[in-house]
Amino acid sequence: MASQNTQQVQFQDSLPLMANKLGGDGLIDELCNGFNLLMDSNKRVITFESLKKNSALFGLQDLSDEDLQSMIVEGDFDGDGALNQLEFCVLMFRLSPELMDGSKLWLEEMLQQEIKDFF
């Protein structure tokens, strides 16, 4: 029986660093740029094929077909088998636990300020 080598790809979460450096609007702009690089230019969505073809642009060339398909499935809220721009951005935030925690804190601070300003 041949031994099976499994290579585990490490994902470095750089979204928090980008958010701190670029601010909220800058981060959204960068996510949109990332979407544009990964999308199928004819269909205007990220398909499995376009993700596989363009994943090396983000250093993800070592991800298996199964991993790439899992990314599509996890982010595909409307069930069309592809990621539109909103689904892609939501997926990127969901894959970044640190950024999600920071977003909760920012939201709480904004709400507290709104309440303070209201009264």
Tab-separated table of N, CA and C in Angstrom:
chain	number	residue	atom	x	y	z
A	1	MET	N	0.847	-1.162	0.000
A	1	MET	CA	0.000	0.000	0.000
A	1	MET	C	0.898	1.232	0.000
A	2	ALA	N	0.669	2.154	-0.912
A	2	ALA	CA	1.487	3.363	-1.011
A	2	ALA	C	1.080	4.344	0.066
A	3	SER	N	2.084	4.995	0.627
A	3	SER	CA	1.767	5.989	1.654
A	3	SER	C	1.251	7.256	0.974
A	4	GLN	N	0.346	7.882	1.633
A	4	GLN	CA	-0.253	9.081	1.070
A	4	GLN	C	0.282	10.295	1.810
A	5	ASN	N	0.918	11.182	1.076
A	5	ASN	CA	1.415	12.424	1.679
A	5	ASN	C	0.310	13.453	1.651
A	6	THR	N	0.038	14.015	2.792
A	6	THR	CA	-0.944	15.091	2.834
A	6	THR	C	-0.229	16.361	3.211
A	7	GLN	N	-0.402	17.345	2.390
A	7	GLN	CA	0.246	18.627	2.622
A	7	GLN	C	-0.802	19.575	3.176
A	8	GLN	N	-0.532	20.113	4.333
A	8	GLN	CA	-1.466	21.044	4.943
A	8	GLN	C	-1.023	22.457	4.599
A	9	VAL	N	-1.932	23.217	4.033
A	9	VAL	CA	-1.634	24.586	3.651
A	9	VAL	C	-1.978	25.496	4.818
A	10	GLN	N	-1.021	26.325	5.198
A	10	GLN	CA	-1.233	27.276	6.275
A	10	GLN	C	-1.791	28.570	5.691
A	11	PHE	N	-2.868	29.043	6.251
A	11	PHE	CA	-3.478	30.289	5.822
A	11	PHE	C	-3.092	31.372	6.810
A	12	GLN	N	-2.440	32.400	6.318
A	12	GLN	CA	-2.075	33.518	7.184
A	12	GLN	C	-3.145	34.592	7.022
A	13	ASP	N	-3.807	34.905	8.106
A	13	ASP	CA	-4.887	35.875	8.101
A	13	ASP	C	-4.305	37.275	8.069
A	14	SER	N	-4.288	37.881	6.888
A	14	SER	CA	-3.720	39.223	6.761
A	14	SER	C	-4.796	40.307	6.727
A	15	LEU	N	-6.068	39.930	6.802
A	15	LEU	CA	-7.123	40.933	6.763
A	15	LEU	C	-7.051	41.929	7.932
A	16	PRO	N	-6.798	41.476	9.174
A	16	PRO	CA	-6.703	42.468	10.253
A	16	PRO	C	-5.596	43.495	10.020
A	17	LEU	N	-4.458	43.047	9.535
A	17	LEU	CA	-3.356	43.956	9.241
A	17	LEU	C	-3.761	44.939	8.137
A	18	MET	N	-4.419	44.422	7.107
A	18	MET	CA	-4.880	45.286	6.022
A	18	MET	C	-5.902	46.297	6.529
A	19	ALA	N	-6.820	45.844	7.393
A	19	ALA	CA	-7.850	46.738	7.927
A	19	ALA	C	-7.217	47.860	8.742
A	20	ASN	N	-6.222	47.515	9.552
A	20	ASN	CA	-5.547	48.535	10.355
A	20	ASN	C	-4.793	49.526	9.481
A	21	LYS	N	-4.184	49.023	8.428
A	21	LYS	CA	-3.371	49.867	7.564
A	21	LYS	C	-4.226	50.710	6.610
A	22	LEU	N	-5.270	50.098	6.045
A	22	LEU	CA	-6.049	50.765	5.004
A	22	LEU	C	-7.322	51.433	5.492
A	23	GLY	N	-7.787	51.050	6.672
A	23	GLY	CA	-9.082	51.541	7.135
A	23	GLY	C	-10.204	50.738	6.489
A	24	GLY	N	-11.408	50.980	6.919
A	24	GLY	CA	-12.555	50.219	6.432
A	24	GLY	C	-12.782	50.333	4.940
A	25	ASP	N	-12.792	51.560	4.424
A	25	ASP	CA	-13.034	51.755	2.992
A	25	ASP	C	-11.917	51.155	2.149
A	26	GLY	N	-10.682	51.322	2.613
A	26	GLY	CA	-9.545	50.762	1.884
A	26	GLY	C	-9.580	49.250	1.841
A	27	LEU	N	-9.997	48.652	2.961
A	27	LEU	CA	-10.101	47.189	3.013
A	27	LEU	C	-11.154	46.695	2.032
A	28	ILE	N	-12.298	47.357	2.008
A	28	ILE	CA	-13.357	46.967	1.070
A	28	ILE	C	-12.868	47.107	-0.367
A	29	ASP	N	-12.146	48.179	-0.665
A	29	ASP	CA	-11.578	48.362	-2.008
A	29	ASP	C	-10.646	47.207	-2.364
A	30	GLU	N	-9.799	46.799	-1.408
A	30	GLU	CA	-8.866	45.696	-1.661
A	30	GLU	C	-9.608	44.370	-1.850
A	31	LEU	N	-10.668	44.154	-1.070
A	31	LEU	CA	-11.468	42.944	-1.261
A	31	LEU	C	-12.110	42.939	-2.642
A	32	CYS	N	-12.584	44.081	-3.078
A	32	CYS	CA	-13.166	44.178	-4.424
A	32	CYS	C	-12.114	43.908	-5.489
A	33	ASN	N	-10.900	44.423	-5.284
A	33	ASN	CA	-9.805	44.138	-6.219
A	33	ASN	C	-9.498	42.645	-6.255
A	34	GLY	N	-9.485	42.016	-5.072
A	34	GLY	CA	-9.257	40.574	-5.010
A	34	GLY	C	-10.334	39.809	-5.745
A	35	PHE	N	-11.581	40.224	-5.558
A	35	PHE	CA	-12.689	39.586	-6.266
A	35	PHE	C	-12.476	39.689	-7.774
A	36	ASN	N	-12.121	40.881	-8.235
A	36	ASN	CA	-11.930	41.094	-9.672
A	36	ASN	C	-10.823	40.220	-10.247
A	37	LEU	N	-9.784	39.979	-9.455
A	37	LEU	CA	-8.693	39.124	-9.920
A	37	LEU	C	-9.098	37.654	-9.995
A	38	LEU	N	-10.008	37.238	-9.115
A	38	LEU	CA	-10.394	35.828	-9.056
A	38	LEU	C	-11.608	35.477	-9.915
A	39	MET	N	-12.381	36.463	-10.311
A	39	MET	CA	-13.637	36.167	-10.996
A	39	MET	C	-13.432	35.725	-12.440
A	40	ASP	N	-14.423	35.030	-12.935
A	40	ASP	CA	-14.521	34.691	-14.355
A	40	ASP	C	-15.009	35.961	-15.045
A	41	SER	N	-14.219	36.516	-15.931
A	41	SER	CA	-14.549	37.820	-16.521
A	41	SER	C	-15.803	37.770	-17.388
A	42	ASN	N	-16.165	36.619	-17.904
A	42	ASN	CA	-17.387	36.511	-18.703
A	42	ASN	C	-18.624	36.387	-17.827
A	43	LYS	N	-18.523	35.632	-16.751
A	43	LYS	CA	-19.674	35.387	-15.875
A	43	LYS	C	-19.799	36.417	-14.760
A	44	ARG	N	-18.713	37.168	-14.488
A	44	ARG	CA	-18.668	38.211	-13.454
A	44	ARG	C	-18.886	37.674	-12.044
A	45	VAL	N	-18.546	36.392	-11.827
A	45	VAL	CA	-18.576	35.741	-10.517
A	45	VAL	C	-17.330	34.876	-10.402
A	46	ILE	N	-17.022	34.456	-9.170
A	46	ILE	CA	-15.916	33.524	-8.970
A	46	ILE	C	-16.482	32.118	-9.080
A	47	THR	N	-16.016	31.395	-10.064
A	47	THR	CA	-16.399	30.003	-10.247
A	47	THR	C	-15.262	29.120	-9.734
A	48	PHE	N	-15.520	27.838	-9.596
A	48	PHE	CA	-14.453	26.920	-9.209
A	48	PHE	C	-13.292	27.036	-10.194
A	49	GLU	N	-13.625	27.076	-11.475
A	49	GLU	CA	-12.594	27.122	-12.513
A	49	GLU	C	-11.765	28.408	-12.429
A	50	SER	N	-12.436	29.552	-12.219
A	50	SER	CA	-11.679	30.811	-12.145
A	50	SER	C	-10.851	30.872	-10.863
A	51	LEU	N	-11.383	30.311	-9.778
A	51	LEU	CA	-10.627	30.271	-8.524
A	51	LEU	C	-9.382	29.408	-8.685
A	52	LYS	N	-9.556	28.261	-9.314
A	52	LYS	CA	-8.416	27.356	-9.527
A	52	LYS	C	-7.369	28.012	-10.434
A	53	LYS	N	-7.828	28.656	-11.486
A	53	LYS	CA	-6.933	29.281	-12.458
A	53	LYS	C	-6.150	30.444	-11.842
A	54	ASN	N	-6.789	31.217	-10.978
A	54	ASN	CA	-6.191	32.450	-10.476
A	54	ASN	C	-5.706	32.382	-9.030
A	55	SER	N	-5.847	31.239	-8.381
A	55	SER	CA	-5.498	31.133	-6.960
A	55	SER	C	-4.013	31.395	-6.686
A	56	ALA	N	-3.159	31.131	-7.662
A	56	ALA	CA	-1.722	31.364	-7.478
A	56	ALA	C	-1.417	32.849	-7.267
A	57	LEU	N	-2.279	33.738	-7.750
A	57	LEU	CA	-2.080	35.173	-7.551
A	57	LEU	C	-2.075	35.542	-6.074
A	58	PHE	N	-2.701	34.678	-5.257
A	58	PHE	CA	-2.795	34.918	-3.823
A	58	PHE	C	-1.983	33.907	-3.015
A	59	GLY	N	-1.110	33.158	-3.700
A	59	GLY	CA	-0.275	32.179	-3.016
A	59	GLY	C	-1.026	30.935	-2.585
A	60	LEU	N	-2.151	30.665	-3.223
A	60	LEU	CA	-2.987	29.525	-2.847
A	60	LEU	C	-2.905	28.380	-3.849
A	61	GLN	N	-1.842	28.349	-4.636
A	61	GLN	CA	-1.714	27.331	-5.672
A	61	GLN	C	-1.615	25.914	-5.110
A	62	ASP	N	-1.284	25.771	-3.827
A	62	ASP	CA	-1.146	24.445	-3.231
A	62	ASP	C	-2.457	23.894	-2.679
A	63	LEU	N	-3.522	24.671	-2.737
A	63	LEU	CA	-4.807	24.166	-2.269
A	63	LEU	C	-5.325	23.102	-3.226
A	64	SER	N	-5.906	22.075	-2.659
A	64	SER	CA	-6.458	20.996	-3.474
A	64	SER	C	-7.768	21.449	-4.129
A	65	ASP	N	-8.193	20.720	-5.137
A	65	ASP	CA	-9.478	21.000	-5.762
A	65	ASP	C	-10.597	20.938	-4.728
A	66	GLU	N	-10.482	19.996	-3.804
A	66	GLU	CA	-11.492	19.848	-2.753
A	66	GLU	C	-11.537	21.083	-1.861
A	67	ASP	N	-10.378	21.626	-1.503
A	67	ASP	CA	-10.327	22.837	-0.683
A	67	ASP	C	-10.925	24.034	-1.422
A	68	LEU	N	-10.588	24.161	-2.699
A	68	LEU	CA	-11.127	25.269	-3.494
A	68	LEU	C	-12.642	25.153	-3.624
A	69	GLN	N	-13.125	23.946	-3.883
A	69	GLN	CA	-14.570	23.735	-4.000
A	69	GLN	C	-15.260	24.020	-2.666
A	70	SER	N	-14.618	23.665	-1.570
A	70	SER	CA	-15.179	23.936	-0.238
A	70	SER	C	-15.324	25.435	-0.007
A	71	MET	N	-14.368	26.214	-0.483
A	71	MET	CA	-14.459	27.667	-0.348
A	71	MET	C	-15.678	28.197	-1.100
A	72	ILE	N	-15.895	27.685	-2.298
A	72	ILE	CA	-17.047	28.117	-3.088
A	72	ILE	C	-18.337	27.743	-2.364
A	73	VAL	N	-18.416	26.503	-1.914
A	73	VAL	CA	-19.634	26.027	-1.246
A	73	VAL	C	-19.907	26.820	0.031
A	74	GLU	N	-18.859	27.080	0.811
A	74	GLU	CA	-19.039	27.787	2.080
A	74	GLU	C	-19.549	29.208	1.883
A	75	GLY	N	-19.119	29.861	0.829
A	75	GLY	CA	-19.532	31.245	0.609
A	75	GLY	C	-20.759	31.423	-0.256
A	76	ASP	N	-21.214	30.364	-0.900
A	76	ASP	CA	-22.306	30.450	-1.881
A	76	ASP	C	-23.669	30.454	-1.192
A	77	PHE	N	-24.151	31.644	-0.846
A	77	PHE	CA	-25.421	31.747	-0.117
A	77	PHE	C	-26.639	31.570	-1.009
A	78	ASP	N	-26.528	31.939	-2.280
A	78	ASP	CA	-27.704	31.835	-3.143
A	78	ASP	C	-27.789	30.511	-3.903
A	79	GLY	N	-26.802	29.646	-3.699
A	79	GLY	CA	-26.855	28.296	-4.263
A	79	GLY	C	-26.625	28.191	-5.755
A	80	ASP	N	-25.997	29.202	-6.361
A	80	ASP	CA	-25.768	29.145	-7.802
A	80	ASP	C	-24.436	28.501	-8.176
A	81	GLY	N	-23.670	28.043	-7.172
A	81	GLY	CA	-22.410	27.359	-7.446
A	81	GLY	C	-21.239	28.290	-7.700
A	82	ALA	N	-21.421	29.576	-7.432
A	82	ALA	CA	-20.368	30.568	-7.660
A	82	ALA	C	-20.472	31.638	-6.576
A	83	LEU	N	-19.446	32.494	-6.500
A	83	LEU	CA	-19.445	33.583	-5.524
A	83	LEU	C	-19.581	34.920	-6.238
A	84	ASN	N	-20.625	35.666	-5.876
A	84	ASN	CA	-20.701	37.039	-6.368
A	84	ASN	C	-19.846	37.900	-5.445
A	85	GLN	N	-19.762	39.179	-5.732
A	85	GLN	CA	-18.861	40.043	-4.976
A	85	GLN	C	-19.233	40.104	-3.495
A	86	LEU	N	-20.503	40.209	-3.179
A	86	LEU	CA	-20.936	40.266	-1.789
A	86	LEU	C	-20.610	38.961	-1.062
A	87	GLU	N	-20.897	37.828	-1.701
A	87	GLU	CA	-20.600	36.531	-1.080
A	87	GLU	C	-19.108	36.385	-0.816
A	88	PHE	N	-18.284	36.855	-1.743
A	88	PHE	CA	-16.835	36.775	-1.577
A	88	PHE	C	-16.389	37.611	-0.376
A	89	CYS	N	-16.883	38.847	-0.278
A	89	CYS	CA	-16.489	39.711	0.838
A	89	CYS	C	-16.938	39.132	2.177
A	90	VAL	N	-18.156	38.612	2.235
A	90	VAL	CA	-18.651	37.999	3.466
A	90	VAL	C	-17.784	36.798	3.831
A	91	LEU	N	-17.430	35.981	2.842
A	91	LEU	CA	-16.589	34.811	3.093
A	91	LEU	C	-15.227	35.228	3.644
A	92	MET	N	-14.640	36.269	3.085
A	92	MET	CA	-13.335	36.724	3.557
A	92	MET	C	-13.413	37.171	5.017
A	93	PHE	N	-14.486	37.849	5.385
A	93	PHE	CA	-14.649	38.247	6.785
A	93	PHE	C	-14.871	37.031	7.674
A	94	ARG	N	-15.645	36.066	7.204
A	94	ARG	CA	-15.910	34.865	8.003
A	94	ARG	C	-14.650	34.036	8.198
A	95	LEU	N	-13.738	34.064	7.233
A	95	LEU	CA	-12.493	33.299	7.337
A	95	LEU	C	-11.456	34.015	8.199
A	96	SER	N	-11.788	35.201	8.674
A	96	SER	CA	-10.865	35.982	9.488
A	96	SER	C	-11.458	36.194	10.876
A	97	PRO	N	-11.269	35.233	11.784
A	97	PRO	CA	-11.848	35.368	13.128
A	97	PRO	C	-11.393	36.633	13.848
A	98	GLU	N	-10.127	36.993	13.689
A	98	GLU	CA	-9.607	38.186	14.365
A	98	GLU	C	-10.307	39.437	13.854
A	99	LEU	N	-10.535	39.504	12.548
A	99	LEU	CA	-11.211	40.654	11.980
A	99	LEU	C	-12.670	40.691	12.425
A	100	MET	N	-13.300	39.521	12.531
A	100	MET	CA	-14.687	39.464	13.011
A	100	MET	C	-14.770	39.984	14.436
A	101	ASP	N	-13.828	39.585	15.297
A	101	ASP	CA	-13.820	40.069	16.676
A	101	ASP	C	-13.640	41.588	16.698
A	102	GLY	N	-12.726	42.079	15.868
A	102	GLY	CA	-12.511	43.518	15.782
A	102	GLY	C	-13.745	44.249	15.278
A	103	SER	N	-14.449	43.636	14.322
A	103	SER	CA	-15.665	44.256	13.789
A	103	SER	C	-16.728	44.369	14.859
A	104	LYS	N	-16.836	43.370	15.716
A	104	LYS	CA	-17.807	43.428	16.811
A	104	LYS	C	-17.476	44.577	17.748
A	105	LEU	N	-16.195	44.744	18.043
A	105	LEU	CA	-15.788	45.842	18.920
A	105	LEU	C	-16.065	47.192	18.274
A	106	TRP	N	-15.750	47.326	16.973
A	106	TRP	CA	-16.007	48.580	16.272
A	106	TRP	C	-17.497	48.891	16.263
A	107	LEU	N	-18.320	47.881	16.034
A	107	LEU	CA	-19.763	48.075	16.012
A	107	LEU	C	-20.264	48.523	17.380
A	108	GLU	N	-19.784	47.874	18.430
A	108	GLU	CA	-20.183	48.266	19.786
A	108	GLU	C	-19.787	49.705	20.075
A	109	GLU	N	-18.580	50.092	19.695
A	109	GLU	CA	-18.124	51.459	19.922
A	109	GLU	C	-18.973	52.457	19.141
A	110	MET	N	-19.299	52.133	17.887
A	110	MET	CA	-20.134	53.011	17.081
A	110	MET	C	-21.517	53.162	17.697
A	111	LEU	N	-22.099	52.048	18.144
A	111	LEU	CA	-23.426	52.096	18.746
A	111	LEU	C	-23.410	52.916	20.032
A	112	GLN	N	-22.377	52.721	20.843
A	112	GLN	CA	-22.270	53.502	22.075
A	112	GLN	C	-22.159	54.992	21.766
A	113	GLN	N	-21.387	55.339	20.748
A	113	GLN	CA	-21.246	56.744	20.361
A	113	GLN	C	-22.562	57.288	19.833
A	114	GLU	N	-23.284	56.504	19.038
A	114	GLU	CA	-24.581	56.933	18.517
A	114	GLU	C	-25.557	57.182	19.651
A	115	ILE	N	-25.568	56.286	20.638
A	115	ILE	CA	-26.462	56.438	21.787
A	115	ILE	C	-26.086	57.693	22.574
A	116	LYS	N	-24.788	57.887	22.757
A	116	LYS	CA	-24.299	59.065	23.495
A	116	LYS	C	-24.707	60.341	22.761
A	117	ASP	N	-24.545	60.341	21.424
A	117	ASP	CA	-24.892	61.511	20.615
A	117	ASP	C	-26.405	61.752	20.613
A	118	PHE	N	-27.174	60.680	20.707
A	118	PHE	CA	-28.641	60.783	20.665
A	118	PHE	C	-29.177	61.466	21.923
A	119	PHE	N	-28.577	61.132	23.056
A	119	PHE	CA	-29.051	61.689	24.336
A	119	PHE	C	-28.229	62.876	24.656
